[in-house]
XYZ file of C-alpha atoms in Angstrom:
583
model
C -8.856 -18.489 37.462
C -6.699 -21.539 37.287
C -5.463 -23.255 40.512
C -2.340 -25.432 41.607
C -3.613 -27.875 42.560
C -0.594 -29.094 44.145
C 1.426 -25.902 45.482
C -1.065 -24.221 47.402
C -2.639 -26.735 49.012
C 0.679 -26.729 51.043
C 0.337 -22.916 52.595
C -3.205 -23.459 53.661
C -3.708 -23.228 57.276
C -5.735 -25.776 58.739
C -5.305 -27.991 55.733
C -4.564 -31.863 55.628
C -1.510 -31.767 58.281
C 0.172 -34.105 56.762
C 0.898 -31.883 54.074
C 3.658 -29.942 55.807
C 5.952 -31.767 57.543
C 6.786 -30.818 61.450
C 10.225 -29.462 62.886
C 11.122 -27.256 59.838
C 14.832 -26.551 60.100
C 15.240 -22.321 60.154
C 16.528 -21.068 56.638
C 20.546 -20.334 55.942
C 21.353 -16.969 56.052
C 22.389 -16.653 52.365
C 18.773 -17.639 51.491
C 16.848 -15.306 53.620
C 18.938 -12.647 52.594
C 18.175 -13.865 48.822
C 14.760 -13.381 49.274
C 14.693 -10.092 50.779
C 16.810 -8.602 48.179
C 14.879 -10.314 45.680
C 11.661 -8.396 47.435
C 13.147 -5.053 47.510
C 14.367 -5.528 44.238
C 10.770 -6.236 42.979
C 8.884 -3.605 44.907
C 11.374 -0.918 44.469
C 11.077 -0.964 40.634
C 8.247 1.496 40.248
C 7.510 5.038 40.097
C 5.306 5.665 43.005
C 4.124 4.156 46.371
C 0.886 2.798 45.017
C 3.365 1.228 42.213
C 5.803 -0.643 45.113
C 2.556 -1.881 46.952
C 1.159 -3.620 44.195
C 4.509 -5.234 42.595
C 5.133 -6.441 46.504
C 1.577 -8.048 46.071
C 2.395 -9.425 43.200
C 5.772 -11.001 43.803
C 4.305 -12.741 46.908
C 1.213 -14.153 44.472
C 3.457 -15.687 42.546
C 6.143 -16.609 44.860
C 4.708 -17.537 47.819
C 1.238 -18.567 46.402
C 2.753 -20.122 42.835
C -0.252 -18.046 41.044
C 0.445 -17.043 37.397
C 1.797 -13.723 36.281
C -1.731 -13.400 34.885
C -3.671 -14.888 37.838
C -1.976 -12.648 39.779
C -2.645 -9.421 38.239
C -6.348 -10.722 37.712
C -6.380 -11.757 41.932
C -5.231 -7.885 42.631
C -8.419 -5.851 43.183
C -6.826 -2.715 45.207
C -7.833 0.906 44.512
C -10.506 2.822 45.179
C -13.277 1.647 46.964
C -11.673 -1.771 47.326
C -13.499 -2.458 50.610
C -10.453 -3.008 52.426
C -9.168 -6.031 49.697
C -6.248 -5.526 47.929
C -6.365 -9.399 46.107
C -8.057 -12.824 46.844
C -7.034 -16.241 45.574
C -9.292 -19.287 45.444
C -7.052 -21.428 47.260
C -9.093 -24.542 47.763
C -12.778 -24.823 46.345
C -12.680 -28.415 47.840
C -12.171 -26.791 51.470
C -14.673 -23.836 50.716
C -12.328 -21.945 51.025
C -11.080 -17.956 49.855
C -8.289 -16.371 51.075
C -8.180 -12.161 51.245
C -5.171 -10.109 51.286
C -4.411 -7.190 52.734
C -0.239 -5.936 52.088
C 1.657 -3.797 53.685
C 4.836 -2.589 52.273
C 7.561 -0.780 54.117
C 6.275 2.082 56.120
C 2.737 1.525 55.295
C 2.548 -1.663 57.871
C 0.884 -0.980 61.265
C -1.368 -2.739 64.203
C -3.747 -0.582 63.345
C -3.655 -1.417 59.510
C -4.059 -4.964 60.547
C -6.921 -4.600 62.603
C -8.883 -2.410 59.882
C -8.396 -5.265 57.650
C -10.446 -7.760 60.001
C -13.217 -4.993 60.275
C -13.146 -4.578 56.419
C -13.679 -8.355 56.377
C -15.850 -8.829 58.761
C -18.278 -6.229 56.990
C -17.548 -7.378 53.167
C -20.782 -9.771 53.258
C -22.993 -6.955 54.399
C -22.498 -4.613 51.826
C -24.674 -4.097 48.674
C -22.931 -5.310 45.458
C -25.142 -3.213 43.636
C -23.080 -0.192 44.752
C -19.813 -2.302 44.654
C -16.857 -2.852 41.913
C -17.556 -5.274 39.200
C -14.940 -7.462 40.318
C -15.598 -6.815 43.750
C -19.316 -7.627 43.493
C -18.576 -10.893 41.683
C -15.572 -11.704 44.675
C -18.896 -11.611 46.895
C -21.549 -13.135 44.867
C -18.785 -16.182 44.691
C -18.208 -16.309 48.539
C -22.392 -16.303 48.780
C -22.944 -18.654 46.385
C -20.778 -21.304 47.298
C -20.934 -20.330 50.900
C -17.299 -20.070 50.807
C -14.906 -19.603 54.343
C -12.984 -16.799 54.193
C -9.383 -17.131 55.373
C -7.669 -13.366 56.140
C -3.774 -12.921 54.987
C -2.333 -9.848 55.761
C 1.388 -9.456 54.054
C 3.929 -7.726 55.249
C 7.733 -7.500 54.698
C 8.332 -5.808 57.638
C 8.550 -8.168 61.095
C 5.043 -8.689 62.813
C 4.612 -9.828 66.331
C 0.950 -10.060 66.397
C -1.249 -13.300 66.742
C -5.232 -13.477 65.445
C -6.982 -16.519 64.789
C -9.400 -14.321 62.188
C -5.726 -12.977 60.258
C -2.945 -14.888 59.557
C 0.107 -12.692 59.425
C 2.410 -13.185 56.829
C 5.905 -11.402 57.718
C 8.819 -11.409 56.536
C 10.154 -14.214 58.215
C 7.134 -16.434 57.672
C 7.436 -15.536 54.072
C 11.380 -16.866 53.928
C 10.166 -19.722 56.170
C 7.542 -21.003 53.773
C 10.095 -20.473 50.662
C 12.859 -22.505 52.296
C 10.531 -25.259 53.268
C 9.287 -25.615 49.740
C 12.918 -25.771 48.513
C 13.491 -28.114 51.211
C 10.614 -30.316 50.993
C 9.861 -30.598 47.125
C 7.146 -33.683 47.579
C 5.066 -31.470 50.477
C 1.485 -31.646 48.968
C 2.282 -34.549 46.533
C 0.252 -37.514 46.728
C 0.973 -40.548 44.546
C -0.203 -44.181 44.780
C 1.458 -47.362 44.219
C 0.140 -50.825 44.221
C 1.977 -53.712 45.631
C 2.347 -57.190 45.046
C 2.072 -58.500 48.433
C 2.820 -56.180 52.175
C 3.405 -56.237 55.615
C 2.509 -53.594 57.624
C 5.121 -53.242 61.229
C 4.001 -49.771 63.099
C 4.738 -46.740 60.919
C 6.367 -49.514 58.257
C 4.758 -50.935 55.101
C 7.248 -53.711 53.554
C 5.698 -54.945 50.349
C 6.813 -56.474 46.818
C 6.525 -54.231 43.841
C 6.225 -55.332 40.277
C 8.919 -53.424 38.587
C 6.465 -52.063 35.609
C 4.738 -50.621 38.783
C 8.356 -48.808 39.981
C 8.827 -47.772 36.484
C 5.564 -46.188 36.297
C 5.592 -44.501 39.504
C 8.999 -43.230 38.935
C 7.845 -41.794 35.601
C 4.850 -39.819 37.214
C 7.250 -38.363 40.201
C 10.302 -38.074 39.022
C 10.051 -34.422 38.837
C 10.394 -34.560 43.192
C 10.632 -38.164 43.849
C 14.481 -38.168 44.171
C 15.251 -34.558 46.118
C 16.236 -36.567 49.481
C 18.458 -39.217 48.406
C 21.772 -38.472 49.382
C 23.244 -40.549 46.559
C 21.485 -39.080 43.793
C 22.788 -35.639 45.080
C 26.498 -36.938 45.049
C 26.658 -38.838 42.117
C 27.268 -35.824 39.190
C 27.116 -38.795 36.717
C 24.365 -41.218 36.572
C 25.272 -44.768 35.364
C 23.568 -47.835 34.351
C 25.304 -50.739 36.825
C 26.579 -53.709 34.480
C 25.230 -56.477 36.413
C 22.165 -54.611 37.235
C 21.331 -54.034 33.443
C 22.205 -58.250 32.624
C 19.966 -58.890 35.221
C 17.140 -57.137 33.813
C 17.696 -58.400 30.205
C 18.252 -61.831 30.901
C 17.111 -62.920 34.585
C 14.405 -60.598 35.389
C 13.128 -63.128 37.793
C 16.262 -62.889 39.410
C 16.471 -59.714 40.043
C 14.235 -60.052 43.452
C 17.313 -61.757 44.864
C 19.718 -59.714 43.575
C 18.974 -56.655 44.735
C 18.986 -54.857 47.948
C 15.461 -52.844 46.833
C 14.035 -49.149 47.570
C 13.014 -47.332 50.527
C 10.183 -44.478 50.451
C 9.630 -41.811 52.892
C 6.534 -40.439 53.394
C 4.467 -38.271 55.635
C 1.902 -40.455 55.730
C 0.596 -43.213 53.615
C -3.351 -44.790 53.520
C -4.427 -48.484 52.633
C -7.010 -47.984 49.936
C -7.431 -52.253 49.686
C -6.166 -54.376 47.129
C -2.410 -53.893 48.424
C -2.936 -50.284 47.097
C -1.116 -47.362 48.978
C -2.111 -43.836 48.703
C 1.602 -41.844 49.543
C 1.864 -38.607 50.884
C 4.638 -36.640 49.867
C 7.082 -40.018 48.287
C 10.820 -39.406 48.263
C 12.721 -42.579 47.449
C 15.715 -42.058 49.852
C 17.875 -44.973 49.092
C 17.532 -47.167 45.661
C 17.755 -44.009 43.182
C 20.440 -45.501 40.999
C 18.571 -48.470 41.192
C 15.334 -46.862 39.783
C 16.558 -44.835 37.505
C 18.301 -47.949 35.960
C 14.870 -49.495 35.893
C 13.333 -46.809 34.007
C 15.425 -46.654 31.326
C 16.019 -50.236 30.786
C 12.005 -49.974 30.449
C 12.448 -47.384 27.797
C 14.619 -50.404 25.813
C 12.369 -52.917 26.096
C 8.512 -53.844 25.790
C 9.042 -56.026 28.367
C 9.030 -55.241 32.250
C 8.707 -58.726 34.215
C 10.471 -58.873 37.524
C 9.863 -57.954 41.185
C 11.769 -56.162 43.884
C 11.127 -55.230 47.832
C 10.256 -51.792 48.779
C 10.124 -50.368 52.726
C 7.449 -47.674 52.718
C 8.291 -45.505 56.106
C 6.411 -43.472 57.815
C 7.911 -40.294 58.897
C 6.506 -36.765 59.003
C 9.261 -35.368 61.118
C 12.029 -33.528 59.117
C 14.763 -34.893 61.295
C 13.809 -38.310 61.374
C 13.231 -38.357 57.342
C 16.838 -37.282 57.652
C 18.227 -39.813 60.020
C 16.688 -42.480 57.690
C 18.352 -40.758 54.596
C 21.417 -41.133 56.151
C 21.118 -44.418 58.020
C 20.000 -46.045 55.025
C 22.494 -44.996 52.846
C 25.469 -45.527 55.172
C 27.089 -48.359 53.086
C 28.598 -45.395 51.274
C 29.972 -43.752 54.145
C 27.807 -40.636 53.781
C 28.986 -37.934 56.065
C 26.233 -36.388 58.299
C 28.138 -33.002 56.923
C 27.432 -34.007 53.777
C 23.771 -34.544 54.252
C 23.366 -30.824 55.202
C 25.904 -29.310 52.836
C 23.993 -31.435 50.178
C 20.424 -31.001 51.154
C 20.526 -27.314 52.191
C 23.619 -25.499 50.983
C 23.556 -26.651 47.347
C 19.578 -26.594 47.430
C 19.844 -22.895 48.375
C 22.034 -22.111 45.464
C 19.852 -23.489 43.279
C 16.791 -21.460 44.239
C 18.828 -18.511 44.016
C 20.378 -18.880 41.064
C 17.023 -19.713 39.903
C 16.405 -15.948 41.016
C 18.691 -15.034 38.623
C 17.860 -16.819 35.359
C 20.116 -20.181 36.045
C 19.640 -23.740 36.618
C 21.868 -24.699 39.050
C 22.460 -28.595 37.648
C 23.523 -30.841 40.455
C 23.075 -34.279 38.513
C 24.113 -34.526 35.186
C 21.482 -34.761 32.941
C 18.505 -32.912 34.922
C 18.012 -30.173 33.001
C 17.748 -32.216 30.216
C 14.526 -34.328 31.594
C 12.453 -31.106 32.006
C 10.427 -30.298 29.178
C 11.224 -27.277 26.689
C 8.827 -24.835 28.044
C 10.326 -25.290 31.573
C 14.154 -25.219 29.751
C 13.049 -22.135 28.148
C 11.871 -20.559 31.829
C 15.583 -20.058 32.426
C 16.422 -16.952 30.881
C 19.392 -16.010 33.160
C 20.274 -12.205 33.569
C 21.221 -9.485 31.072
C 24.090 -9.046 32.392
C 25.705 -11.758 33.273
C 24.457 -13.475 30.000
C 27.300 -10.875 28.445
C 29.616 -13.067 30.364
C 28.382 -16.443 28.211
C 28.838 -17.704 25.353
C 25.704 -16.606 22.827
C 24.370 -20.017 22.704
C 24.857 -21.177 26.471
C 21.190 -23.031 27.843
C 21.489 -21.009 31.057
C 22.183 -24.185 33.019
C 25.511 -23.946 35.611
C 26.874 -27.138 36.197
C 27.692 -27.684 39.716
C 30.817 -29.284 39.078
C 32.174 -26.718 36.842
C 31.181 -23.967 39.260
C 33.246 -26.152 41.949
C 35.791 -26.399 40.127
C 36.244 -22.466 39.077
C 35.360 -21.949 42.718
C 38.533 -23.939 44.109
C 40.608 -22.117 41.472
C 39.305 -18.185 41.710
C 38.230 -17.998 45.317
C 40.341 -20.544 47.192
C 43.364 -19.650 45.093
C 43.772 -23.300 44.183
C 43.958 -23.806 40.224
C 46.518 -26.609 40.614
C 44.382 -28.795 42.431
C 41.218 -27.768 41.067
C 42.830 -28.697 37.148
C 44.499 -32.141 38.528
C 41.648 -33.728 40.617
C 38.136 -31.773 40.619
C 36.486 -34.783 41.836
C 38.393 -34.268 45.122
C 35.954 -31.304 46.024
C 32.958 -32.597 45.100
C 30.165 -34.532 47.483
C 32.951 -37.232 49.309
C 36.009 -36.106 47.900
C 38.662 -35.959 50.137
C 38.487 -32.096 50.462
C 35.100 -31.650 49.828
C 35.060 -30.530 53.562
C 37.672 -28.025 53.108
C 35.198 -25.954 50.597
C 31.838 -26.877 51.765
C 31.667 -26.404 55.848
C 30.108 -24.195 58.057
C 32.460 -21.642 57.339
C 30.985 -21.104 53.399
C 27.502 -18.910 52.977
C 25.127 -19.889 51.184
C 25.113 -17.070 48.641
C 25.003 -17.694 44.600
C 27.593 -15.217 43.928
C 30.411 -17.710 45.598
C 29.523 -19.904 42.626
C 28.303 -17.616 39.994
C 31.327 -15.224 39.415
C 34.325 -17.361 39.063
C 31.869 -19.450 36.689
C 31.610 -16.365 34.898
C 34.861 -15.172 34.715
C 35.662 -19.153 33.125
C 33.158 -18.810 30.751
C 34.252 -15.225 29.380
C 37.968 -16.747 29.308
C 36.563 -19.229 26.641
C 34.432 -17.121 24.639
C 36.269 -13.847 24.449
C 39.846 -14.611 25.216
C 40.153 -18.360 23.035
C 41.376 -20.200 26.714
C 39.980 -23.785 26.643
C 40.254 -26.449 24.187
C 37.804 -24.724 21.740
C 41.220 -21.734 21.787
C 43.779 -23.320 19.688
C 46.493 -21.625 21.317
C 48.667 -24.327 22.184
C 49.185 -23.214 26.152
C 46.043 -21.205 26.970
C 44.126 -24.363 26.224
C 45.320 -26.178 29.217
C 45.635 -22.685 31.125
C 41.423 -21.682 31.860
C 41.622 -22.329 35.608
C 44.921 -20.642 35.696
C 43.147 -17.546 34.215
C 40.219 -17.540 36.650
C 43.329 -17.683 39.945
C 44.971 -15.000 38.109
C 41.952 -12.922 37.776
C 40.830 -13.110 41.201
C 44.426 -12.425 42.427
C 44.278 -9.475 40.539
C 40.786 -7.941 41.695
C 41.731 -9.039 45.715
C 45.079 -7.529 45.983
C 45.297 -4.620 43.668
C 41.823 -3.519 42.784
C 40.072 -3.978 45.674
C 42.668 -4.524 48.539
C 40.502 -6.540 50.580
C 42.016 -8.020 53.273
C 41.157 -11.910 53.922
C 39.410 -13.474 51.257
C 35.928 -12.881 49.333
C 34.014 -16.128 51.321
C 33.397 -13.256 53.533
C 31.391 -11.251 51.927
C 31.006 -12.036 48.380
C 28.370 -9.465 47.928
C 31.269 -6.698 47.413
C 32.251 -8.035 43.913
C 28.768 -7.738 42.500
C 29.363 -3.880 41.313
C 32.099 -5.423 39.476
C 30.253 -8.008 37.814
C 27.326 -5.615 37.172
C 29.429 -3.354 35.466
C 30.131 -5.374 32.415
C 32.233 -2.772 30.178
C 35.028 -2.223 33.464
C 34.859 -5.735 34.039
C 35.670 -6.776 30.598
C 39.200 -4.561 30.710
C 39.930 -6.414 33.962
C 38.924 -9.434 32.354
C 41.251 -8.196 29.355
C 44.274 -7.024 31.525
C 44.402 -10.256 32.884
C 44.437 -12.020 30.010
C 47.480 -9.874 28.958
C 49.133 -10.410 32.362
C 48.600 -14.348 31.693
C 50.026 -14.177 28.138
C 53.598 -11.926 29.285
C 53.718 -15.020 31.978
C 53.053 -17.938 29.463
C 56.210 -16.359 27.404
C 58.533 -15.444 29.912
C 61.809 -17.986 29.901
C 61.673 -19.200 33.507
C 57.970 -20.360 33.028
C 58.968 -22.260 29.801
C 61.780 -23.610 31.548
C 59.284 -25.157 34.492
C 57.175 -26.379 31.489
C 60.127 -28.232 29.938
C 60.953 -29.607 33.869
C 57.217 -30.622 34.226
C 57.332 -32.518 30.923
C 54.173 -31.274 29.816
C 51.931 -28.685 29.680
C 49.164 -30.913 31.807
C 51.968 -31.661 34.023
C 52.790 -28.250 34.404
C 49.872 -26.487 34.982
C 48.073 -29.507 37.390
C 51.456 -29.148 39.949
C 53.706 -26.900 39.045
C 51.876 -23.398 37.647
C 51.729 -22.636 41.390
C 54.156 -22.940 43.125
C 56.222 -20.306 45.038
C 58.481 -19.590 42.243
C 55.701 -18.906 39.689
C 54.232 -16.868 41.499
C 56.499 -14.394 41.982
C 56.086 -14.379 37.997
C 52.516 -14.059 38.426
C 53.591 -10.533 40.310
C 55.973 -9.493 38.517
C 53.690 -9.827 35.623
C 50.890 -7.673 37.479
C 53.101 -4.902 38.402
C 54.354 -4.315 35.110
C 51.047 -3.481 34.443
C 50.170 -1.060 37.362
C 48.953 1.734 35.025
C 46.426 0.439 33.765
C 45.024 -1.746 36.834
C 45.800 1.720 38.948
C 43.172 3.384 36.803
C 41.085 0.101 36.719
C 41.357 0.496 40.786
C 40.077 4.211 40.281
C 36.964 3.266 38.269
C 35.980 0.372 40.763
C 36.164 2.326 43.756
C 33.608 4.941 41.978
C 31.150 1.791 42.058
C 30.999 1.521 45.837
């Protein structure tokens, strides 16, 4: 059975400590919820209790554990005469180490369950494995041979307030704890070395001068994590080489010591291995990103790498100290300490969950685009909402887009979010009025006005791809309209849907009633794009950008909007009929 080396390593209890970093911040509530739907969702797709109790296994194999569809099904030994063991997992072999699983879904959970499970174990050794299983017998033979410890995990999605130093419990809140720290923490269990020129070692502090080959290299083995705390690197939707930066490199390489400011690392730990060689626990580069990334591909230019720069290796295996020095660090670019948790955990919990779903959630440009194809072609996305795309879309949702149709659908703001998108993104100017405490962290917020943009272009010819000469300029307009529509005469729901996004989802689900609401707005958009008092605000805007970045909604256009809509009250009155069916 294959291992991860890497991922597992991390949920071991009683493994290298620096592995998991201390003072783990509790999960948003969007997550958590993600993950129990995303449970019951699993579990409940069978056709009898056996059925649920094994798919719950599974899902927390692969989640939880990062085992293999296969490895997973091949770990799951329950039935009869399983001695108490519904799966095992050779977690470490270095350790000695087995782990044994007993799960409990639903109903089935109970003290008493967990306390047969430490008898079962205790008496595993001491049965005959003559009279046992095949795959039992061999589960046994293994632990003999290699005088394996045994570790007990008993899993549960129910809450468990029971402590054992023979069974770990795994509840449901430990589960959503150990998924949001992985999301969180990216480099836990990573180890990478790096060898410097010459160092300095102050405390918890290693200052040194690296050979930039050596950056380049190191950068190229962990760029897949390396990068997930700096601030910058989350803000900037559009990486760039600096001018001076890249002049430096081709011509003055030995220059570039003085020139630049340098990198900083974060780590939860680091070891001296001689010869000015660091072994790095779990490396995030918090501050220099632009400047490494501009390193590495001026190295993909050029044979030659000469040059040096100064690196600060820190020290820091508390989560809110990695953070302070994240921030701190970067504070020449007045970084918000808002921002660092709307960036690090809001927009990092939309990303697993749209993972959930199918999706890369792309937060700098160019990321999906670095993986390799068989991790591009992991991303799926959903059957449904795929009806939404256009045939050929990668599955990847760029944040900025999803902002942006955000700010127009859900805010009701398709003027500002067509004149200056970059004004709600990572330290715009009303990035705050979108992205504060306010906002849940739940996928849908982002996924369904994205949706209904998409479906504007690819069914309904809005966009620049259209050729109508209006509708090309009139997307976002589309995506306010549409939501206007569903909040005040499909669904009457008072307030807005930041509240509870979750009630639009039988909407979205239900492709084929979607689509005519989809439709009827599209014919509520066209009446409004030929009506004589919009054409004369066109011709008093001077153009159709003009027009529909300022003027499309205003107070007068509105009431055109309306009057548009009511005109069609037959139809969205029998649309309103269907919808409420759903619910």
């Amino acid at each position: 059975m294959s291992q991860n080396q890497n991922g597992l390593l991390e949920y071991i209890p009683g493994s290298h400590t620096l592995l998991v970093q201390k003072n783990s911040s509790p999960p948003l509530e969007g997550f958590a919820e993600n993950v129990r739907g995303s449970i019951h969702e699993y579990a409940e797709n069978s056709k009898s209790e056996v059925e649920k109790g094994n798919n719950f296994l599974q899902w927390i194999l692969t989640r939880v554990f990062e085992a293999t569809e296969d490895d997973a099904a091949d770990a799951i030994v329950d039935g009869a005469n399983d001695l108490g063991i519904d799966a095992y997992l050779p977690v470490d072999f270095s350790d000695n180490t087995i782990r044994l699983f007993q799960s409990k879904y639903g109903t089935s959970h109970s003290l008493e369950a967990i306390a047969k499970f430490k008898e079962d174990t205790k008496r595993l050794l001491a049965k005959d494995v003559a009279k046992m299983r095949p795959e039992l017998a061999q589960l046994v033979t293994k632990i003999k041979e290699k005088n394996l410890k045994i570790k007990c995990c008993y899993v549960t999605d129910q809450k468990v307030e029971y402590e054992d130093e023979l069974v770990e419990i795994i509840d449901e809140g430990v589960i959503i704890q150990k998924l949001w720290d992985r999301i969180k923490k990216p480099a836990a269990g990573k180890k990478s070395s790096i060898k410097l020129e010459k160092m300095l070692k102050h405390e918890n502090t290693i200052l040194g001068i690296l050979k930039l080959r050596e950056l380049t290299e190191f950068v190229s083995k962990n760029r897949d994590y390396v990068f997930e705390s700096n601030i910058r690197q989350w803000m900037q939707f559009k990486t760039t080489v600096n001018k001076g930066l890249r002049e430096t490199l081709q011509s003055n390489p030995g220059k570039f010591f003085f020139y630049n400011n340098g990198i900083t690392i974060v780590v939860s730990d680091f070891t001296e291995l001689g010869e000015n060689i660091i072994d790095l626990y779990a490396p995030q580069i918090v501050n220099g990103a632009q400047t490494s990334n501009s390193i590495l591909d001026h190295s993909k230019r050029t044979k030659s790498m000469d040059g040096s720069m100064t690196v600060t290796i820190i020290k820091a295996d508390d989560e809110q100290e990695q953070n302070n020095i994240t921030k701190y660090r970067n504070s020449q670019n007045s970084v918000r300490g808002k921002d660092l948790v709307s960036l690090m955990d809001f927009h990092k919990s939309i990303k697993s969950q749209l993972k959930n779903c199918g999706y890369f959630y792309e937060i700098q440009a160019g990321s999906f685009d670095t993986k390799s194809k068989s991790k591009q072609c992991e991303y799926e996305g959903d059957s449904i909402y795929n009806n939404y795309l256009p045939d050929n879309h990668k599955k990847v949702i760029v944040a900025k887009d999803a902002i942006q149709s955000l700010v127009a659908g859900i805010e009701q703001r398709p003027t500002e979010a067509y004149s200056s998108p970059a004004q709600f993104l990572p330290r715009g100017s009303k990035y705050d009025d979108i992205f504060n405490d306010n906002l849940k962290d739940d996928y849908r917020i982002l996924l369904y006005p994205y949706l209904v943009k998409e479906f504007a272009k690819k069914s309904l010819k809005y966009g620049k791809q259209g050729g109508h000469k209006t509708k090309r300029y009139a997307t976002l307009f589309f995506v306010a309209v549409y939501f206007r529509i569903l909040h005040k005469k499909i669904l009457e729901s008072k307030g807005d849907f930041k509240g509870d996004i979750r009630k639009l989802e039988p909407i979205f689900r239900s492709f084929k009633l979607n689509s005519r609401i989809l439709k009827i707005t599209d014919v509520i958009v066209t009446k409004f794009l030929e009506d004589t008092v919009v054409d004369d605000e066109i011709e008093l805007a001077n153009t159709k950008h003009n027009f529909f970045s300022q003027h499309v909604w205003n107070d007068s256009m509105i009431r055109v909007i309306d009057k548009k809509i009511r005109q069609e009250e037959d139809e969205i009155a029998a649309l309103k009929k269907l919808a409420s069916s759903l619910f």
